[in-house]
């Protein structure tokens, strides 16, 4: 029997953690759920909406998803807490899917806690369908003679891809998805979807929500751009590994435990990195997304050594885009690769460049002293001039290899 004092102590500890201390909404939501459990009160979606979010009694869950979205995000925050700051806690708080009541569980010594994943049955089914989709499309692509000249299955000594294809551990292909919000129009019984380039994850939403003129809420699903999907198809074709060895996740669903369990390849724009953005300094990269979109390379002293201005909007005109490609060693000797651009044209061209069988040969023209050892770690910037997903000109404007 877990007493109320222990439950409140665990609540207080979580509330002081980095994932909750700056988030009033989720701290208050967790407190409300814990106190309801202690009082023996059964919690429903409508009671949360009225008592915590101050909705009126006419609240209609079918039209307003604020409670469901908040619960999904709260589960993610709890999962992240117990994987990081709270990994040694002897008491954990769980919120079983499909309900709103918390459960307290004691972790027995020698029984490590495995973090419950937040993917619902629907998301799991969609992921499976997407993997099948990738497999079918990859097969069709390989039948295309033109593509055969470009896309190559990995050879054993390929410096870029063999660390993934020959690994005994799976590889997680992380697709950069866009964060969206919505605004409810109750009189018209509809919702308007909103994309703000300044807000690219839940943390930025919480930080800037006080500046909104309207009542915007985070949307319960995200959006993948076509270049990301096509790049994923191209990469999966190059790797040529089975669906059991190739896992697919959206960046918004990525957990820190994934870095311990698999190799990681991120493909997307700088606006859809989510957790991966926190790792950019280790890739000697810094990004800016305020008045000007920029990639900044960092030197050994963490000072900016070079700056690349990125296109701010996907315009129907010829644009100059830049893509960063970095590959380094991650946790548990896994390999982490980031392919991030300003827009679709840079991303599509970057993936096509490193997927080419000629890439290792072409790279020798940039740096004749390259040592293609295994593992092969590097960072590079590719400049692309093009329109939408078609590059007209491309150039490797920066390259540096690393021994570790």
Coordinates of C-alpha atoms in Angstrom, one line a residue:
X1 CA 0.0 0.0 0.0
X2 CA 1.5 3.3 -1.1
X3 CA 0.6 6.1 1.3
X4 CA -0.5 9.6 0.3
X5 CA 2.7 11.2 1.6
X6 CA 4.9 9.1 -0.8
X7 CA 2.6 9.9 -3.7
X8 CA 2.8 13.7 -3.1
X9 CA 6.6 13.5 -2.7
X10 CA 6.8 11.8 -6.1
X11 CA 4.6 14.4 -7.6
X12 CA 6.7 17.2 -6.1
X13 CA 9.9 15.6 -7.4
X14 CA 8.5 15.4 -10.9
X15 CA 7.2 18.9 -10.8
X16 CA 10.7 20.2 -10.1
X17 CA 12.2 18.3 -13.0
X18 CA 13.3 20.1 -16.2
X19 CA 10.4 18.8 -18.2
X20 CA 7.8 20.2 -15.8
X21 CA 9.2 23.1 -13.9
X22 CA 8.7 25.5 -16.8
X23 CA 5.4 24.1 -17.9
X24 CA 2.6 25.3 -15.7
X25 CA -0.1 23.5 -17.8
X26 CA 1.4 20.0 -17.4
X27 CA 2.5 20.5 -13.8
X28 CA -1.1 21.5 -12.8
X29 CA -2.6 18.7 -14.9
X30 CA -0.4 16.1 -13.2
X31 CA -1.2 17.6 -9.8
X32 CA -4.9 17.5 -10.5
X33 CA -4.8 13.8 -11.5
X34 CA -2.7 12.8 -8.5
X35 CA -4.8 14.7 -6.0
X36 CA -7.9 13.1 -7.6
X37 CA -6.4 9.7 -7.2
X38 CA -5.6 10.3 -3.5
X39 CA -9.2 11.5 -2.9
X40 CA -10.6 8.5 -4.7
X41 CA -12.2 10.6 -7.4
X42 CA -12.7 9.1 -10.8
X43 CA -11.6 11.5 -13.5
X44 CA -13.4 12.1 -16.8
X45 CA -12.5 14.1 -19.8
X46 CA -15.3 16.6 -19.2
X47 CA -14.4 17.1 -15.6
X48 CA -10.8 17.9 -16.5
X49 CA -12.0 20.4 -19.1
X50 CA -14.4 22.2 -16.7
X51 CA -12.4 22.0 -13.4
X52 CA -8.9 22.5 -14.7
X53 CA -9.1 24.2 -18.1
X54 CA -12.0 26.3 -17.0
X55 CA -14.3 25.3 -19.9
X56 CA -18.0 25.9 -19.5
X57 CA -20.6 23.1 -19.0
X58 CA -21.3 23.1 -22.7
X59 CA -17.9 21.6 -23.4
X60 CA -18.1 19.0 -26.2
X61 CA -15.1 16.6 -26.4
X62 CA -15.9 15.8 -30.0
X63 CA -15.3 19.4 -30.9
X64 CA -12.5 20.4 -28.5
X65 CA -9.5 18.0 -28.1
X66 CA -7.6 20.1 -25.5
X67 CA -7.9 17.4 -22.8
X68 CA -6.9 14.5 -25.1
X69 CA -3.9 16.4 -26.6
X70 CA -2.8 17.5 -23.1
X71 CA -2.9 13.9 -21.8
X72 CA -0.9 12.5 -24.8
X73 CA 1.8 15.2 -24.1
X74 CA 1.7 14.6 -20.4
X75 CA 2.4 10.9 -21.0
X76 CA 5.3 11.8 -23.2
X77 CA 6.7 14.1 -20.5
X78 CA 6.4 11.4 -17.8
X79 CA 8.1 8.9 -20.1
X80 CA 10.9 11.2 -20.7
X81 CA 11.3 12.0 -17.0
X82 CA 11.5 8.3 -16.0
X83 CA 14.1 7.7 -18.7
X84 CA 16.3 10.6 -17.7
X85 CA 16.1 12.4 -14.3
X86 CA 13.8 9.8 -12.7
X87 CA 15.3 6.6 -14.0
X88 CA 16.3 5.5 -10.5
X89 CA 13.0 6.5 -8.8
X90 CA 11.5 3.6 -6.8
X91 CA 8.0 5.0 -7.3
X92 CA 6.5 5.9 -10.7
X93 CA 3.3 7.5 -11.9
X94 CA 1.6 6.0 -14.9
X95 CA -1.5 7.0 -16.9
X96 CA -2.9 4.0 -18.7
X97 CA -4.0 4.7 -22.2
X98 CA -7.7 5.2 -22.8
X99 CA -8.3 6.7 -19.4
X100 CA -7.5 9.7 -17.2
X101 CA -6.8 8.1 -13.8
X102 CA -3.2 7.8 -12.6
X103 CA -1.7 4.6 -11.2
X104 CA 1.2 4.5 -8.8
X105 CA 3.7 1.6 -9.1
X106 CA 6.7 0.6 -7.0
X107 CA 9.8 -0.4 -9.0
X108 CA 11.4 -3.5 -7.4
X109 CA 15.2 -3.6 -7.3
X110 CA 16.7 -5.6 -10.2
X111 CA 13.5 -5.1 -12.2
X112 CA 14.4 -2.2 -14.5
X113 CA 11.5 -0.2 -15.8
X114 CA 10.9 -0.3 -19.5
X115 CA 9.3 2.9 -20.7
X116 CA 5.8 2.4 -22.0
X117 CA 5.7 3.7 -25.6
X118 CA 3.2 6.3 -26.5
X119 CA 2.2 4.9 -29.9
X120 CA -1.4 4.0 -29.9
X121 CA -2.8 1.1 -31.9
X122 CA -3.8 3.4 -34.7
X123 CA -0.3 4.9 -34.9
X124 CA 1.2 1.4 -34.8
X125 CA -1.0 0.3 -37.6
X126 CA -0.2 3.4 -39.7
X127 CA 3.5 2.8 -39.0
X128 CA 3.2 -0.7 -40.2
X129 CA 1.3 0.4 -43.3
X130 CA 3.9 3.0 -44.0
X131 CA 6.7 0.4 -43.7
X132 CA 4.8 -1.8 -46.3
X133 CA 4.4 1.3 -48.4
X134 CA 8.1 2.0 -48.3
X135 CA 8.8 -1.6 -49.2
X136 CA 6.5 -1.6 -52.2
X137 CA 7.7 1.8 -53.5
X138 CA 11.3 0.8 -53.0
X139 CA 10.7 -2.3 -55.1
X140 CA 9.1 -0.3 -57.8
X141 CA 11.9 2.2 -57.7
X142 CA 14.5 -0.5 -58.1
X143 CA 12.7 -1.6 -61.2
X144 CA 13.1 1.8 -62.8
X145 CA 16.2 1.7 -65.0
X146 CA 16.9 5.4 -64.6
X147 CA 16.9 5.1 -60.8
X148 CA 19.1 2.0 -60.9
X149 CA 21.9 4.2 -62.2
X150 CA 21.6 6.5 -59.2
X151 CA 20.5 4.5 -56.2
X152 CA 22.8 1.7 -55.1
X153 CA 22.4 -1.0 -52.5
X154 CA 25.1 -0.7 -49.9
X155 CA 28.4 -2.4 -50.6
X156 CA 30.3 -3.8 -47.7
X157 CA 32.9 -1.0 -47.6
X158 CA 30.6 1.9 -48.3
X159 CA 31.9 4.6 -46.0
X160 CA 28.5 6.4 -45.5
X161 CA 26.0 3.6 -45.2
X162 CA 27.8 0.3 -44.2
X163 CA 27.8 1.3 -40.5
X164 CA 24.0 1.1 -40.7
X165 CA 23.5 -1.8 -43.0
X166 CA 26.1 -4.1 -41.4
X167 CA 25.1 -3.3 -37.8
X168 CA 23.8 -6.0 -35.6
X169 CA 21.4 -3.5 -34.2
X170 CA 18.3 -2.0 -35.9
X171 CA 18.3 1.5 -37.5
X172 CA 15.6 4.0 -36.8
X173 CA 14.8 6.3 -39.7
X174 CA 13.4 9.5 -38.2
X175 CA 11.2 11.6 -40.4
X176 CA 11.0 15.3 -39.7
X177 CA 7.3 16.1 -39.2
X178 CA 5.8 19.6 -38.8
X179 CA 4.1 20.8 -35.7
X180 CA 0.6 22.2 -36.2
X181 CA -1.9 24.1 -34.1
X182 CA -5.6 24.6 -34.5
X183 CA -8.3 27.2 -33.7
X184 CA -11.8 26.2 -32.9
X185 CA -14.8 28.0 -34.5
X186 CA -17.7 26.8 -32.4
X187 CA -20.4 28.7 -34.3
X188 CA -19.3 27.1 -37.6
X189 CA -18.6 23.8 -35.9
X190 CA -15.1 23.5 -37.5
X191 CA -11.4 23.8 -36.8
X192 CA -8.8 25.8 -38.7
X193 CA -5.3 24.3 -38.8
X194 CA -2.4 26.7 -38.2
X195 CA 1.3 26.4 -39.1
X196 CA 3.6 29.1 -37.5
X197 CA 7.2 28.7 -38.5
X198 CA 8.3 30.2 -35.2
X199 CA 6.7 27.3 -33.3
X200 CA 8.1 23.9 -34.2
X201 CA 7.5 21.8 -31.1
X202 CA 5.5 21.6 -27.9
X203 CA 8.2 23.5 -25.9
X204 CA 8.1 26.4 -28.2
X205 CA 4.3 26.4 -28.2
X206 CA 4.3 26.7 -24.4
X207 CA 7.0 29.3 -24.4
X208 CA 5.2 31.6 -26.9
X209 CA 1.5 30.8 -26.3
X210 CA 1.1 33.8 -24.1
X211 CA 1.9 36.0 -27.1
X212 CA -1.0 34.6 -29.2
X213 CA -3.9 36.9 -30.0
X214 CA -6.2 33.9 -30.4
X215 CA -6.8 30.7 -28.5
X216 CA -4.6 28.3 -30.4
X217 CA -4.1 24.7 -29.3
X218 CA -1.6 22.1 -30.3
X219 CA -3.0 19.7 -32.9
X220 CA -3.0 16.0 -32.1
X221 CA -1.3 15.0 -35.4
X222 CA 1.6 16.4 -37.5
X223 CA 2.4 16.8 -41.1
X224 CA 5.1 15.2 -43.4
X225 CA 6.2 17.0 -46.5
X226 CA 6.7 15.1 -49.7
X227 CA 10.5 15.5 -49.9
X228 CA 10.8 13.8 -46.5
X229 CA 8.8 10.8 -47.6
X230 CA 10.6 10.5 -50.9
X231 CA 14.0 10.9 -49.1
X232 CA 13.0 8.1 -46.7
X233 CA 12.1 5.9 -49.6
X234 CA 15.5 6.6 -51.2
X235 CA 17.4 5.9 -48.0
X236 CA 15.6 2.7 -47.3
X237 CA 16.3 1.6 -50.9
X238 CA 20.0 2.3 -50.4
X239 CA 20.2 0.5 -47.0
X240 CA 18.4 -2.5 -48.4
X241 CA 17.6 -3.9 -44.9
X242 CA 14.5 -5.7 -43.8
X243 CA 11.6 -4.0 -42.0
X244 CA 12.6 -5.9 -38.8
X245 CA 16.0 -4.0 -39.0
X246 CA 14.6 -0.7 -40.2
X247 CA 12.3 1.1 -37.8
X248 CA 10.4 4.3 -38.8
X249 CA 9.4 7.1 -36.5
X250 CA 8.3 10.6 -36.8
X251 CA 10.6 13.1 -35.1
X252 CA 7.8 14.2 -32.8
X253 CA 7.5 10.6 -31.5
X254 CA 11.3 10.0 -30.9
X255 CA 12.3 9.1 -27.4
X256 CA 15.8 9.3 -25.8
X257 CA 15.7 5.6 -25.3
X258 CA 15.7 5.1 -29.1
X259 CA 19.3 6.3 -29.2
X260 CA 20.3 3.4 -26.8
X261 CA 18.4 0.8 -28.8
X262 CA 19.2 1.6 -32.4
X263 CA 21.2 3.6 -34.9
X264 CA 19.5 6.8 -35.9
X265 CA 19.1 8.6 -39.2
X266 CA 17.2 11.8 -39.2
X267 CA 15.9 13.3 -42.5
X268 CA 13.9 16.5 -42.6
X269 CA 14.3 20.3 -42.3
X270 CA 15.6 22.4 -39.4
X271 CA 12.0 23.2 -38.5
X272 CA 11.1 19.6 -37.6
X273 CA 14.0 18.4 -35.4
X274 CA 12.2 18.2 -32.1
X275 CA 14.5 16.4 -29.5
X276 CA 17.3 16.2 -32.0
X277 CA 17.8 20.0 -31.9
X278 CA 19.3 19.5 -28.4
X279 CA 22.1 17.4 -30.0
X280 CA 23.1 19.9 -32.7
X281 CA 26.0 21.4 -30.6
X282 CA 27.6 18.0 -30.6
X283 CA 27.4 18.1 -34.4
X284 CA 29.1 21.5 -34.3
X285 CA 25.9 23.1 -35.6
X286 CA 23.7 25.9 -34.4
X287 CA 20.4 27.0 -36.0
X288 CA 18.5 30.2 -35.9
X289 CA 14.8 30.5 -36.8
X290 CA 13.7 34.0 -35.8
X291 CA 13.9 36.9 -38.2
X292 CA 16.4 35.1 -40.4
X293 CA 16.8 31.3 -41.0
X294 CA 20.4 30.4 -40.6
X295 CA 22.8 27.4 -40.1
X296 CA 25.9 28.2 -38.2
X297 CA 29.0 26.0 -38.0
X298 CA 30.8 26.0 -34.7
X299 CA 34.5 25.6 -34.2
X300 CA 36.3 23.7 -31.4
X301 CA 35.7 26.7 -29.1
X302 CA 32.0 26.7 -29.9
X303 CA 32.4 30.0 -31.7
X304 CA 30.6 30.5 -35.0
X305 CA 33.0 29.8 -37.9
X306 CA 30.6 30.1 -40.8
X307 CA 27.0 31.1 -41.5
X308 CA 24.6 29.9 -44.2
X309 CA 21.3 31.8 -44.8
X310 CA 18.4 29.5 -45.6
X311 CA 15.2 30.2 -47.5
X312 CA 12.4 31.2 -45.1
X313 CA 9.4 30.2 -47.2
X314 CA 8.8 27.5 -49.8
X315 CA 8.5 29.9 -52.7
X316 CA 7.6 29.0 -56.3
X317 CA 10.8 30.6 -57.5
X318 CA 14.4 29.5 -57.8
X319 CA 16.1 29.5 -54.4
X320 CA 19.4 28.8 -52.8
X321 CA 19.2 26.2 -50.0
X322 CA 21.7 24.5 -47.8
X323 CA 21.7 21.1 -46.2
X324 CA 23.8 19.9 -43.3
X325 CA 24.8 16.2 -43.2
X326 CA 26.6 15.0 -40.1
X327 CA 27.5 11.5 -38.9
X328 CA 28.9 10.7 -35.5
X329 CA 29.1 8.1 -32.8
X330 CA 26.1 7.9 -30.5
X331 CA 25.2 6.1 -27.2
X332 CA 26.0 2.4 -26.9
X333 CA 28.4 2.7 -29.9
X334 CA 25.4 3.3 -32.2
X335 CA 25.7 5.7 -35.2
X336 CA 23.7 8.9 -35.5
X337 CA 23.3 10.7 -38.8
X338 CA 21.5 14.0 -39.3
X339 CA 20.4 15.2 -42.7
X340 CA 18.7 18.6 -42.2
X341 CA 18.0 21.4 -44.7
X342 CA 16.2 24.7 -44.9
X343 CA 13.7 23.6 -47.4
X344 CA 12.7 20.7 -49.7
X345 CA 15.0 21.4 -52.5
X346 CA 18.1 21.2 -50.3
X347 CA 16.9 18.1 -48.6
X348 CA 16.0 16.2 -51.8
X349 CA 19.4 17.1 -53.3
X350 CA 21.4 16.2 -50.2
X351 CA 19.9 12.7 -50.0
X352 CA 20.3 12.1 -53.7
X353 CA 23.9 13.2 -53.4
X354 CA 24.9 10.8 -50.6
X355 CA 22.8 8.0 -52.0
X356 CA 24.7 8.1 -55.2
X357 CA 27.3 5.3 -55.8
X358 CA 29.7 8.0 -57.0
X359 CA 29.5 10.0 -53.7
X360 CA 32.7 8.5 -52.1
X361 CA 34.6 9.1 -55.3
X362 CA 33.3 12.6 -55.7
X363 CA 34.2 13.4 -52.1
X364 CA 37.8 12.7 -52.8
X365 CA 37.8 15.7 -55.2
X366 CA 36.8 17.8 -52.2
X367 CA 39.4 16.3 -49.8
X368 CA 41.9 14.0 -51.5
X369 CA 43.3 13.1 -48.0
X370 CA 40.1 11.4 -46.8
X371 CA 40.6 8.2 -44.9
X372 CA 37.6 6.0 -45.5
X373 CA 38.0 4.0 -42.3
X374 CA 35.2 2.3 -40.4
X375 CA 33.4 3.9 -38.8
X376 CA 33.5 7.0 -41.0
X377 CA 32.3 10.2 -39.2
X378 CA 32.0 13.5 -40.9
X379 CA 30.1 16.8 -41.2
X380 CA 29.4 18.6 -44.5
X381 CA 27.3 21.4 -46.0
X382 CA 25.8 21.0 -49.5
X383 CA 24.6 24.1 -51.4
X384 CA 21.7 23.7 -53.8
X385 CA 20.2 26.1 -56.3
X386 CA 16.8 24.8 -57.5
X387 CA 13.0 25.0 -57.4
X388 CA 10.8 23.0 -55.0
X389 CA 12.3 19.5 -55.0
X390 CA 14.5 19.9 -58.1
X391 CA 18.1 21.0 -57.8
X392 CA 19.7 22.7 -60.8
X393 CA 23.1 23.2 -59.3
X394 CA 24.8 21.7 -56.2
X395 CA 28.2 22.1 -54.5
X396 CA 29.8 20.7 -51.4
X397 CA 30.8 24.0 -49.7
X398 CA 32.1 22.5 -46.5
X399 CA 33.5 19.1 -45.5
X400 CA 35.3 17.8 -42.4
X401 CA 35.9 14.2 -41.4
X402 CA 36.4 13.0 -37.8
X403 CA 38.2 10.0 -36.4
X404 CA 35.6 9.9 -33.6

